[in-house]
XYZ file of C-alpha atoms in Angstrom:
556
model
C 0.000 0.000 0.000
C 1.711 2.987 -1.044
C 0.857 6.503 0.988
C 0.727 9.824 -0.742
C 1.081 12.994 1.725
C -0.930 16.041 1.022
C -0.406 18.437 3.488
C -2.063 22.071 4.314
C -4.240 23.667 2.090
C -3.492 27.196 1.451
C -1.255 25.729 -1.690
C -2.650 23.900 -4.526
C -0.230 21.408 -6.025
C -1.133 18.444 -8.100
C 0.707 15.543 -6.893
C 1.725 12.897 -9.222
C 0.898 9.072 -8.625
C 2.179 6.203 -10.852
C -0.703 4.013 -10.579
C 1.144 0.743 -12.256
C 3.006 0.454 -15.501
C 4.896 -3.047 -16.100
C 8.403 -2.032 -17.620
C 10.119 -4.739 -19.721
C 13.333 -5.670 -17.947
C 16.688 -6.598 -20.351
C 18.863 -9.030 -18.344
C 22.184 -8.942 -19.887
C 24.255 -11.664 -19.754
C 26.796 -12.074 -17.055
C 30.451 -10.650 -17.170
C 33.158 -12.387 -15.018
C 33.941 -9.918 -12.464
C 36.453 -7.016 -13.097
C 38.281 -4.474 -10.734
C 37.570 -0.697 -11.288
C 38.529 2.405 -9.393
C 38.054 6.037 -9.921
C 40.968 7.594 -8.180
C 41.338 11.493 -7.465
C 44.640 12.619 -9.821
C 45.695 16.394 -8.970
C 42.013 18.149 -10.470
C 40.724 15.708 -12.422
C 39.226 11.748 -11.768
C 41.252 8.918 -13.401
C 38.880 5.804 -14.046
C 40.949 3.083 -14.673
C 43.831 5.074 -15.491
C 42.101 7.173 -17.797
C 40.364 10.987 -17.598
C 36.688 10.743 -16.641
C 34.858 13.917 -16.371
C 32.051 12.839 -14.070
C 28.600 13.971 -15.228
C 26.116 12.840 -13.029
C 22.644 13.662 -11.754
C 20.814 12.891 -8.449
C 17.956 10.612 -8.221
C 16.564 9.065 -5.342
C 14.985 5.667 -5.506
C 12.440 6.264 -2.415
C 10.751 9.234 -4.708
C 10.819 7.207 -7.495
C 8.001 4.224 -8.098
C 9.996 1.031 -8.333
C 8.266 0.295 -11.345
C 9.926 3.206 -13.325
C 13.270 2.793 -11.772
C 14.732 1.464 -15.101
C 12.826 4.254 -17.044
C 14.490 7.238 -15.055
C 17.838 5.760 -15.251
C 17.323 5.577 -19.223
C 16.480 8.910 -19.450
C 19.516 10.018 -17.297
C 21.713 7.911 -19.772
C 19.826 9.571 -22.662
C 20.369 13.021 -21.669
C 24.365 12.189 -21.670
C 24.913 11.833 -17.825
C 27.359 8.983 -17.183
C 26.894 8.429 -13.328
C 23.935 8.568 -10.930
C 24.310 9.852 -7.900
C 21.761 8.823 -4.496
C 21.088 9.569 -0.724
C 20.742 6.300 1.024
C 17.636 7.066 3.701
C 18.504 5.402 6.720
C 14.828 6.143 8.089
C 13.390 4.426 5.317
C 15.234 1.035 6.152
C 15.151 1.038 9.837
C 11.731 2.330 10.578
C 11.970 -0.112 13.779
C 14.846 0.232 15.932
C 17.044 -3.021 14.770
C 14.425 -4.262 12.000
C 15.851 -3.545 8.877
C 14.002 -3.808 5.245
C 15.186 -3.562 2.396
C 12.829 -5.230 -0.080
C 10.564 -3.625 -2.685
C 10.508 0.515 -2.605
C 13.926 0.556 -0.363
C 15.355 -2.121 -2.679
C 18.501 0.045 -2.829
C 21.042 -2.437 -4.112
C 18.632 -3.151 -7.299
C 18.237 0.782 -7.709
C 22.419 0.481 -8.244
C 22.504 -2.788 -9.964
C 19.979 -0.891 -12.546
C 22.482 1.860 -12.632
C 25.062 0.046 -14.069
C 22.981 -2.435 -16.585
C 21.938 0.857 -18.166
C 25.819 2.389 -18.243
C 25.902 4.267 -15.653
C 28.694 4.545 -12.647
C 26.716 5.124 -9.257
C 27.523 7.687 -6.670
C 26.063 6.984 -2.785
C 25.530 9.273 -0.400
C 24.982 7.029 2.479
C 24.952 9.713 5.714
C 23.763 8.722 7.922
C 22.249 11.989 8.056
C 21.726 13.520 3.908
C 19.503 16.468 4.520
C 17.675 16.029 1.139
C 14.007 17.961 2.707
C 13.741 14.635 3.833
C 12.449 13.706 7.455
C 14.387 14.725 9.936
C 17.362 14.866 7.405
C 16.823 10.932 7.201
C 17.690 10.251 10.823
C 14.876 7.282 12.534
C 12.841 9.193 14.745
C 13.357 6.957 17.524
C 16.871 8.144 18.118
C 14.769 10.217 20.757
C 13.816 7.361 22.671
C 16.917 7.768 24.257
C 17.129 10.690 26.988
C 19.744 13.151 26.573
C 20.300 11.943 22.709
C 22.802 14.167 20.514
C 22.121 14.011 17.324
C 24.602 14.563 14.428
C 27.675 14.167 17.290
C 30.310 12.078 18.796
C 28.288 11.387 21.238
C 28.440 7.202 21.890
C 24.368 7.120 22.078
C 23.699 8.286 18.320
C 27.501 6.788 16.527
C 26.695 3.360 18.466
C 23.157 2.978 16.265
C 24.484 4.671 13.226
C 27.262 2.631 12.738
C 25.064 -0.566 13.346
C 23.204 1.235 10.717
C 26.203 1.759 8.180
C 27.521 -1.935 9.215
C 24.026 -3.435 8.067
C 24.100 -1.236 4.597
C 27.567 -2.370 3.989
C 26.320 -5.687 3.716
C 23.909 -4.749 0.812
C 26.096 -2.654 -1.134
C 29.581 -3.533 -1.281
C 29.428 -6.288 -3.235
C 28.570 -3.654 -5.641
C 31.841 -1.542 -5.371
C 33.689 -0.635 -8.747
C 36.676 -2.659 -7.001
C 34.145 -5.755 -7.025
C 32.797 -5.408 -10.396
C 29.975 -3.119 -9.633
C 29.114 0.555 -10.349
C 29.781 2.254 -7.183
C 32.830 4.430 -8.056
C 32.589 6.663 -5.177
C 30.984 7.342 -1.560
C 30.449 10.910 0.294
C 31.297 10.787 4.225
C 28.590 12.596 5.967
C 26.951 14.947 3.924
C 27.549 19.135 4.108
C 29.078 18.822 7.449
C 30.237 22.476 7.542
C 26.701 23.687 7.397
C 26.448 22.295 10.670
C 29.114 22.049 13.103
C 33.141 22.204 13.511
C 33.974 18.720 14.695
C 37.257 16.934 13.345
C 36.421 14.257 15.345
C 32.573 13.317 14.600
C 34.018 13.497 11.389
C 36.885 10.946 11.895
C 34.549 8.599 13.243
C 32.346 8.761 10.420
C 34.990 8.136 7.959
C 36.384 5.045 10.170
C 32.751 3.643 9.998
C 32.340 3.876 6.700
C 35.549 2.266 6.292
C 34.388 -0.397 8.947
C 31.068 -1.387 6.996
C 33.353 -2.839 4.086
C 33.601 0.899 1.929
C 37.191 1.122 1.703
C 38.267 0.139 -1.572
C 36.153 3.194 -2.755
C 36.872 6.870 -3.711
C 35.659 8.566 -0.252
C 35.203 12.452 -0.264
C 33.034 15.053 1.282
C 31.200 17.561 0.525
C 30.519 21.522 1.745
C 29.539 24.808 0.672
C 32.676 26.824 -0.714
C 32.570 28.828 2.536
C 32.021 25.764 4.909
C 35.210 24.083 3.143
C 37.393 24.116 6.228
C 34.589 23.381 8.855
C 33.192 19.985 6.557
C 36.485 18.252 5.181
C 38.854 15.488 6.487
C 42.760 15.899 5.752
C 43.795 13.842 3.279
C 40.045 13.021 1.529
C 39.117 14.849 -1.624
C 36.740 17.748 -1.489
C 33.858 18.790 -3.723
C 31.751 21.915 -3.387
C 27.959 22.605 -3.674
C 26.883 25.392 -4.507
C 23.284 27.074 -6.577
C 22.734 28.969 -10.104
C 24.979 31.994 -10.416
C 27.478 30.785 -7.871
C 30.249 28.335 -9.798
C 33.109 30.664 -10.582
C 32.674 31.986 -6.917
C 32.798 28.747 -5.782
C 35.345 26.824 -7.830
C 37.783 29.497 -6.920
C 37.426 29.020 -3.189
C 37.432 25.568 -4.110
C 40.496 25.729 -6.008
C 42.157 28.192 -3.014
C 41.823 25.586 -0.215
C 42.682 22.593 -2.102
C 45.231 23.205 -4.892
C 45.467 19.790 -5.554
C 42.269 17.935 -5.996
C 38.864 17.121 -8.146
C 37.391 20.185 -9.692
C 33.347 18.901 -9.405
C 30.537 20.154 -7.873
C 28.720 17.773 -5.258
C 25.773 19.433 -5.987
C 24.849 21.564 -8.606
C 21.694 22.806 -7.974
C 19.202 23.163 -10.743
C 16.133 23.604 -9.393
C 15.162 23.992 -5.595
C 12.187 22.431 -3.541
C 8.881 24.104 -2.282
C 7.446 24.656 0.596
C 3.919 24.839 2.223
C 2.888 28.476 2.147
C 4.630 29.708 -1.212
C 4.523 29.359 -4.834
C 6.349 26.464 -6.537
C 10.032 27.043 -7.372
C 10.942 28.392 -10.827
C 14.668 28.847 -11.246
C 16.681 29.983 -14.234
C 17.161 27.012 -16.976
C 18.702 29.246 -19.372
C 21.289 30.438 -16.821
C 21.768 26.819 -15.107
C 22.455 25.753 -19.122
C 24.742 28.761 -19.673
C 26.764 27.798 -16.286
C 26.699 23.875 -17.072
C 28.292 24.762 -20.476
C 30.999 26.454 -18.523
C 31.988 24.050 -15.739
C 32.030 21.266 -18.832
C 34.193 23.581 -21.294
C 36.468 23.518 -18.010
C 36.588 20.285 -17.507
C 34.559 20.375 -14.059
C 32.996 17.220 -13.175
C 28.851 18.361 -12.180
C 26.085 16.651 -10.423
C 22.648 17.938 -11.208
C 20.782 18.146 -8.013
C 18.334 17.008 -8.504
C 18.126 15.594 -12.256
C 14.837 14.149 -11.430
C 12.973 14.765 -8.029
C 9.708 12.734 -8.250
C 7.343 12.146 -4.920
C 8.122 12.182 -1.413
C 5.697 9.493 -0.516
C 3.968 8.571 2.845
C 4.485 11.168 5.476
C 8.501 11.567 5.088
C 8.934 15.363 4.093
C 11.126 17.408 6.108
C 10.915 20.902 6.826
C 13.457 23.845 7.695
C 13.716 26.531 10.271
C 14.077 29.997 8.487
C 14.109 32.972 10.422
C 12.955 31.511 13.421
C 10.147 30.028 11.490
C 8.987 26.622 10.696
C 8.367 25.343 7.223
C 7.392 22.221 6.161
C 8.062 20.893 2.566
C 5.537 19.656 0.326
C 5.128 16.419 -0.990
C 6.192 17.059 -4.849
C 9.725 17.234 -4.836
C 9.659 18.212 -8.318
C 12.842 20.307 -7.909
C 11.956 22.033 -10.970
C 14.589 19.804 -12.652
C 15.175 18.555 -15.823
C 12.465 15.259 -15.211
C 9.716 16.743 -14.242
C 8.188 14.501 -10.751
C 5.962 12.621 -13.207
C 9.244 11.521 -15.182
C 8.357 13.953 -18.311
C 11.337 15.822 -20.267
C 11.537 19.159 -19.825
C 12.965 22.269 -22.184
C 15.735 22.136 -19.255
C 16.154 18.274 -20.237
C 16.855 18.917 -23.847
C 18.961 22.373 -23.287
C 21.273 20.030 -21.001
C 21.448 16.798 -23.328
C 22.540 19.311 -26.377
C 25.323 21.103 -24.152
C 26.204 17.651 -23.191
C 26.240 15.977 -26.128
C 28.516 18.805 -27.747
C 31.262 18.577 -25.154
C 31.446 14.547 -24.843
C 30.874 14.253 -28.422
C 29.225 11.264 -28.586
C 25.238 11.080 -29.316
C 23.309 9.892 -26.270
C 20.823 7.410 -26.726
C 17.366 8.215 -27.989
C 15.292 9.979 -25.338
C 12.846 7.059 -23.965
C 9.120 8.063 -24.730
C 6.787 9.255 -21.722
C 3.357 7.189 -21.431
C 0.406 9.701 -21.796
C -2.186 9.844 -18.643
C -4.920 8.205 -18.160
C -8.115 8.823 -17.392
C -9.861 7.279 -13.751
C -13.746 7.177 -14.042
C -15.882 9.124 -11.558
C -16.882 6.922 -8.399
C -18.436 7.076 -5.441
C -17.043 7.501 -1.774
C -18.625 3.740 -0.309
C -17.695 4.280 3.128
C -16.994 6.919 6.060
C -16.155 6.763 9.479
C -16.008 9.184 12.144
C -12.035 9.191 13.381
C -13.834 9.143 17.115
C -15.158 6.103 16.330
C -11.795 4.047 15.749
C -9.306 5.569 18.154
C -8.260 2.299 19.750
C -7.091 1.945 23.481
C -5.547 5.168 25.082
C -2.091 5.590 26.728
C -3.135 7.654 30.272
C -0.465 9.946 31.529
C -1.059 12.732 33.741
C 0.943 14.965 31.425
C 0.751 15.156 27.667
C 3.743 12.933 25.409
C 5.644 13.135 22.800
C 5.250 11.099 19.182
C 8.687 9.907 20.158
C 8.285 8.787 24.064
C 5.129 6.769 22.805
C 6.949 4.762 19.694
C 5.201 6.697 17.059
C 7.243 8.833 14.078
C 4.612 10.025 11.725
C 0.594 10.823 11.282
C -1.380 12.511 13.881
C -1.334 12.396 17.507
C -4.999 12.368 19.542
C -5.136 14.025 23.007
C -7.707 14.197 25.567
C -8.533 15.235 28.739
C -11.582 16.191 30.667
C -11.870 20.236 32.101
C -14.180 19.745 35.061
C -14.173 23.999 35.409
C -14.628 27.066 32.853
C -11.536 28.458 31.482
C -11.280 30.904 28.411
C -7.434 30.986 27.003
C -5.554 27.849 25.960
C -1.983 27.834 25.822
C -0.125 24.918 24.235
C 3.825 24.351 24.538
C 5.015 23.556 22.000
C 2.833 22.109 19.592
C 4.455 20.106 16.372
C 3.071 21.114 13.524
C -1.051 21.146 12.945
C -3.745 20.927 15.887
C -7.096 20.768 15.547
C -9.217 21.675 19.004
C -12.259 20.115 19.523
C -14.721 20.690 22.655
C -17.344 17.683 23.008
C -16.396 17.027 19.343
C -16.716 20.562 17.723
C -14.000 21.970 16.363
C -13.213 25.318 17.833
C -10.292 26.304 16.577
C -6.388 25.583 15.188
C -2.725 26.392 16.096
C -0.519 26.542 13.194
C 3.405 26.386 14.167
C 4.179 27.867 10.978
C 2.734 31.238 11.903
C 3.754 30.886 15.623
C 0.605 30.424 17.281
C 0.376 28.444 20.620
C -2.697 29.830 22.107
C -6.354 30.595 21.487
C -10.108 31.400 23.263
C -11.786 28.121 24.246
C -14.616 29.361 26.238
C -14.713 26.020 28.202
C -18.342 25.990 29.995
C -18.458 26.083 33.815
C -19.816 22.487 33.865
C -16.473 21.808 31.805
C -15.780 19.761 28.791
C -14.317 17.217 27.137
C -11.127 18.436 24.960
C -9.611 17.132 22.048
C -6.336 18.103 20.473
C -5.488 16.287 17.306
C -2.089 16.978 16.285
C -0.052 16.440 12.871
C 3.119 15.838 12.198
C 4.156 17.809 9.177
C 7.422 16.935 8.958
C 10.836 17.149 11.123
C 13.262 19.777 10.574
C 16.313 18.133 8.148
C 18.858 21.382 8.332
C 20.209 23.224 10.741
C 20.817 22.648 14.509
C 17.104 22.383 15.485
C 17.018 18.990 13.867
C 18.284 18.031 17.136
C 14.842 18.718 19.214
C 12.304 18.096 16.833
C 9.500 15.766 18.867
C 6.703 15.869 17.115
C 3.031 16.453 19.062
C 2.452 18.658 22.532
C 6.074 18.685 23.240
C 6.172 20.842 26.195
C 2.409 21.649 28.252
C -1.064 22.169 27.564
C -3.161 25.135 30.084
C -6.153 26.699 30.874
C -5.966 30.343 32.072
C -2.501 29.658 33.246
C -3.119 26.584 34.911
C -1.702 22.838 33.568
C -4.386 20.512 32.208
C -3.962 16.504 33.375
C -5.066 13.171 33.258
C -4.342 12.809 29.592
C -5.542 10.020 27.125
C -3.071 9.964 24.432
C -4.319 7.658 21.271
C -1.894 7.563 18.481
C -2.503 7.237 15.158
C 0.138 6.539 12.616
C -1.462 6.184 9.879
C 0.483 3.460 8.190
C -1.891 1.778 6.487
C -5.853 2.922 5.994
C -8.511 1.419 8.272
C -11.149 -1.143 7.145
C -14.173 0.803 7.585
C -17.957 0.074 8.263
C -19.288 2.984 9.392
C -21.992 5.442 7.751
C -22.366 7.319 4.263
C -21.587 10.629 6.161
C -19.697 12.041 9.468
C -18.977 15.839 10.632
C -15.478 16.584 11.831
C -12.001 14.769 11.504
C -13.030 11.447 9.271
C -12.137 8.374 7.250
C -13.534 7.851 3.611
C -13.045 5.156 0.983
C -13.956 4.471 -2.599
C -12.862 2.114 -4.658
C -12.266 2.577 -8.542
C -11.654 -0.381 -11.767
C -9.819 0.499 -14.778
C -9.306 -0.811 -18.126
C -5.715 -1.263 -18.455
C -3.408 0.449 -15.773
C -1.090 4.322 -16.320
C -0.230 7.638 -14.936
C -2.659 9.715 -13.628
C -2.825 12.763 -11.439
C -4.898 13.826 -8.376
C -6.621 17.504 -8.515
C -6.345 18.027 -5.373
C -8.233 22.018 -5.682
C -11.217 22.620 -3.437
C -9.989 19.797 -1.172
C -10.114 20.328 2.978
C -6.395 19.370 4.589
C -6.006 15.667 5.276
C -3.904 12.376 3.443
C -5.019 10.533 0.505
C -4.003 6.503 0.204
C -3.931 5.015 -3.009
């Protein structure tokens, strides 16, 4: 059952959903293994022994239906890029604290093997932590089950479960090392480091883990902002710099300035950018990114396009960022305005980059694969609704309200009750994470937003008192920036009424992982559950018009 997210409602965005498409599969035949390495030579890669000019674009399998996997990586190899480059999610494969999947959508190792079958070298990004407006920068939320927990450190309670993390990927991916015969050609250690922190050594230890899960017969580098160079880098490991349109002389020099001897590519070239609840989807420059692309190739600059195609963050795993002092949560297109559009469609961007490409490789790129057209669903009817009061499960009582994290739960909504035997007329909630809803005796009376900084509204709570009901959402952890550290999700701090703490809590959680079976009525007022069901003809593409919807999640 696949999730898609659809968050708050003052933005309209269609969001894309591959319904099914079977892709035919070409299984070449097997090669008896052969060594590679791509080796760092003064300012330029040697692959082999020989030049390679690394062009490369970022995909991500997790925003990418499985079933198109192959059809992406065509299209990367069509547009002239010869390596791939992806974020390994750590969240995504340990959901559970020591249960591990990594089997259909997080079937990273096939992503790779992919990769190469279509001729293309593979970059991983591994983090643990990769940023990537991605939950909480793709750290497990239950890191926080641990008191005192810091996060992105050398502390021994977060490197002890990250390198049991790394340890476990190892296993899946280095038999797929250029050294082994595969297409991994390099590996980043941590991931913009110098953004965050100045710690040589939370950065040794990461590189001595990575080197412990099996990745040391790999190119290892890192990669920073040109002015977080000295803060991000390890002695002795190649650099690379990231940087956005407008900004690669600037940043090539300062590259070239604190490592005179060394690659020449950018980690991240970023084409595009993401959007956020609350503004207008990114546009960005394509004639300028092509202009600067042409450039850093006529240089001999090794590029990767981030992103080269976004697609879908699906389920409930957006991040968010703290700007200002304020909270934003990303949507659930990750579009990226990049050169793939999130439904997998070429864009003018595409074809402006495959013709500077092709003119500096001078070779002609494969023919660009074509793009199915939509289809069509038929109208049908919503079959069944069911008040979300009337499946809420058994309660956890505490006499103060709890975290998502110090009940087991990481995403979805968060119910919490209590019973106000007195009148009371301002509520004040500390801090609430992201979305509540406030109900008294099942009306809803009102919402607290943390984007716009509100934690406190009139109740009016009846002399007689009341029962009170404060469903929260998670809309996503922070994934940048030190914040990421603290960010519980539901009533983190305290809930009260005219100054005075509220108790005796029932705290019902509700993931949402999968949709309920329902058999309630054909209507319900409030927060509710609805299902239709739909057949089609032959299965495609199609997109959900999501305009003069309420705020909720869709399943599909």
């Amino acid at each position: 059952m696949s999730t898609l997210r659809r968050g708050l409602g003052d933005v309209a965005r269609n969001s894309t959903m591959a319904i099914a498409l079977a892709l035919t599969t070409f299984v070449r035949p097997a090669a008896a293994q052969t060594s590679h390495h791509l080796v760092a030579d003064s300012a330029r890669f040697l692959y082999d022994g020989k030049p390679l000019q690394v062009i490369s674009g970022e995909m991500h399998y997790t925003r990418i239906p499985r079933e198109y996997w192959r059809d992406r990586l065509r299209k990367a190899r069509a547009m002239g890029l010869n390596t791939i480059s992806t974020y390994v999610f750590w969240n995504a494969h340990e959901s559970v604290r020591g249960v591990y999947d990594f089997s259909g959508q997080n079937d990273v190792a096939q992503f790779i093997r992919i990769a190469g079958e279509e001729g293309l070298h593979v970059i991983v990004r591994p983090g643990p932590y990769v940023c990537a407006e991605w939950e909480l920068g793709g750290y497990p939320s239950w890191l926080f089950a641990e008191p005192g927990i810091v996060l992105r450190s050398a502390d021994p309670r977060f490197t002890a479960p990250a390198a049991r993390w790394l340890d476990r990927l190892g296993q899946e991916l280095t038999p797929l090392l250029a050294s082994r015969g595969g297409p991994i050609v390099a590996m980043q250690v941590e991931n913009e480091y110098g953004s965050f922190d100045h710690d040589p050594a939370y950065l040794r230890w990461q590189y001595g883990a990575l080197q412990h899960a099996g990745f040391r017969d790999v190119l290892l580098y890192t990669a920073d902002g040109d002015e977080e160079l000295s803060a991000g880098t390890i002695p002795g490991v190649p650099a690379v710099v990231n940087f956005g349109t407008g900004d690669a002389d600037s940043s090539f020099a300062r590259l070239i300035r604190f490592r005179r001897a060394g690659p020449r590519m950018s980690g991240e070239y970023w084409a595009g950018w993401f959007d956020q609840w609350g503004k207008g989807h990114a546009h960005s420059d394509g004639a300028k990114q092509a202009a600067e692309l042409d450039a850093m190739l006529a240089r001999g600059y090794s590029v990767n396009l981030y992103m080269f195609h976004g697609g879908t963050t699906f389920g409930f795993m957006n991040g968010a960022n703290i700007d200002r002092g304020r909270y934003w949560p990303q949507t659930t297109s990750y579009d990226y305005d990049a050169a793939l559009d999130e439904s997998g469609r070429p864009t003018p961007k595409y074809f402006a980059f495959r013709d500077i490409i092709a003119r500096h490789t001078g070779s002609s790129a494969p023919a660009v694969p074509a793009s199915p057209a939509p289809i069509v669903v038929p109208p049908f009817r919503i079959a069944r609704v069911a008040s979300l009061w009337s499946v809420l499960g058994t309660p956890i009582r505490s006499a103060t309200p709890r975290s998502m994290e110090d009940v087991g739960q990481s995403t979805g909504y968060i119910l919490y009750r209590t019973h106000v035997a007195h009148g009371g007329v301002v509520l004040r909630i500390r801090d609430v994470r992201d979305y509540a809803l406030i109900f008294r005796d099942g009306v809803q009376i009102g919402t607290l937003d943390r984007r716009l900084s509100q934690d406190s509204l009139r109740v009016d709570i009846p002399t007689g008192g009341a029962r009170l009901d404060i469903l929260v959402e998670n809309l996503g952890r922070v994934n940048f920036s030190k914040p990421l550290r603290d960010e519980r999700k539901g009533i983190t701090k305290s809930v009260t009424l005219d100054g005075s703490a509220l108790a005796a809590w029932e705290i019902f959680t509700l993931p949402m992982a999968a949709p309920w079976t329902l058999h309630g009525d054909t209507t319900a007022s409030g927060p509710a559950l609805y299902r239709g069901t739909f057949r089609l003809a032959h299965p495609g593409d199609t997109f959900l018009d999501t305009r003069g919807w309420g705020k909720g999640a869709v399943w599909v």
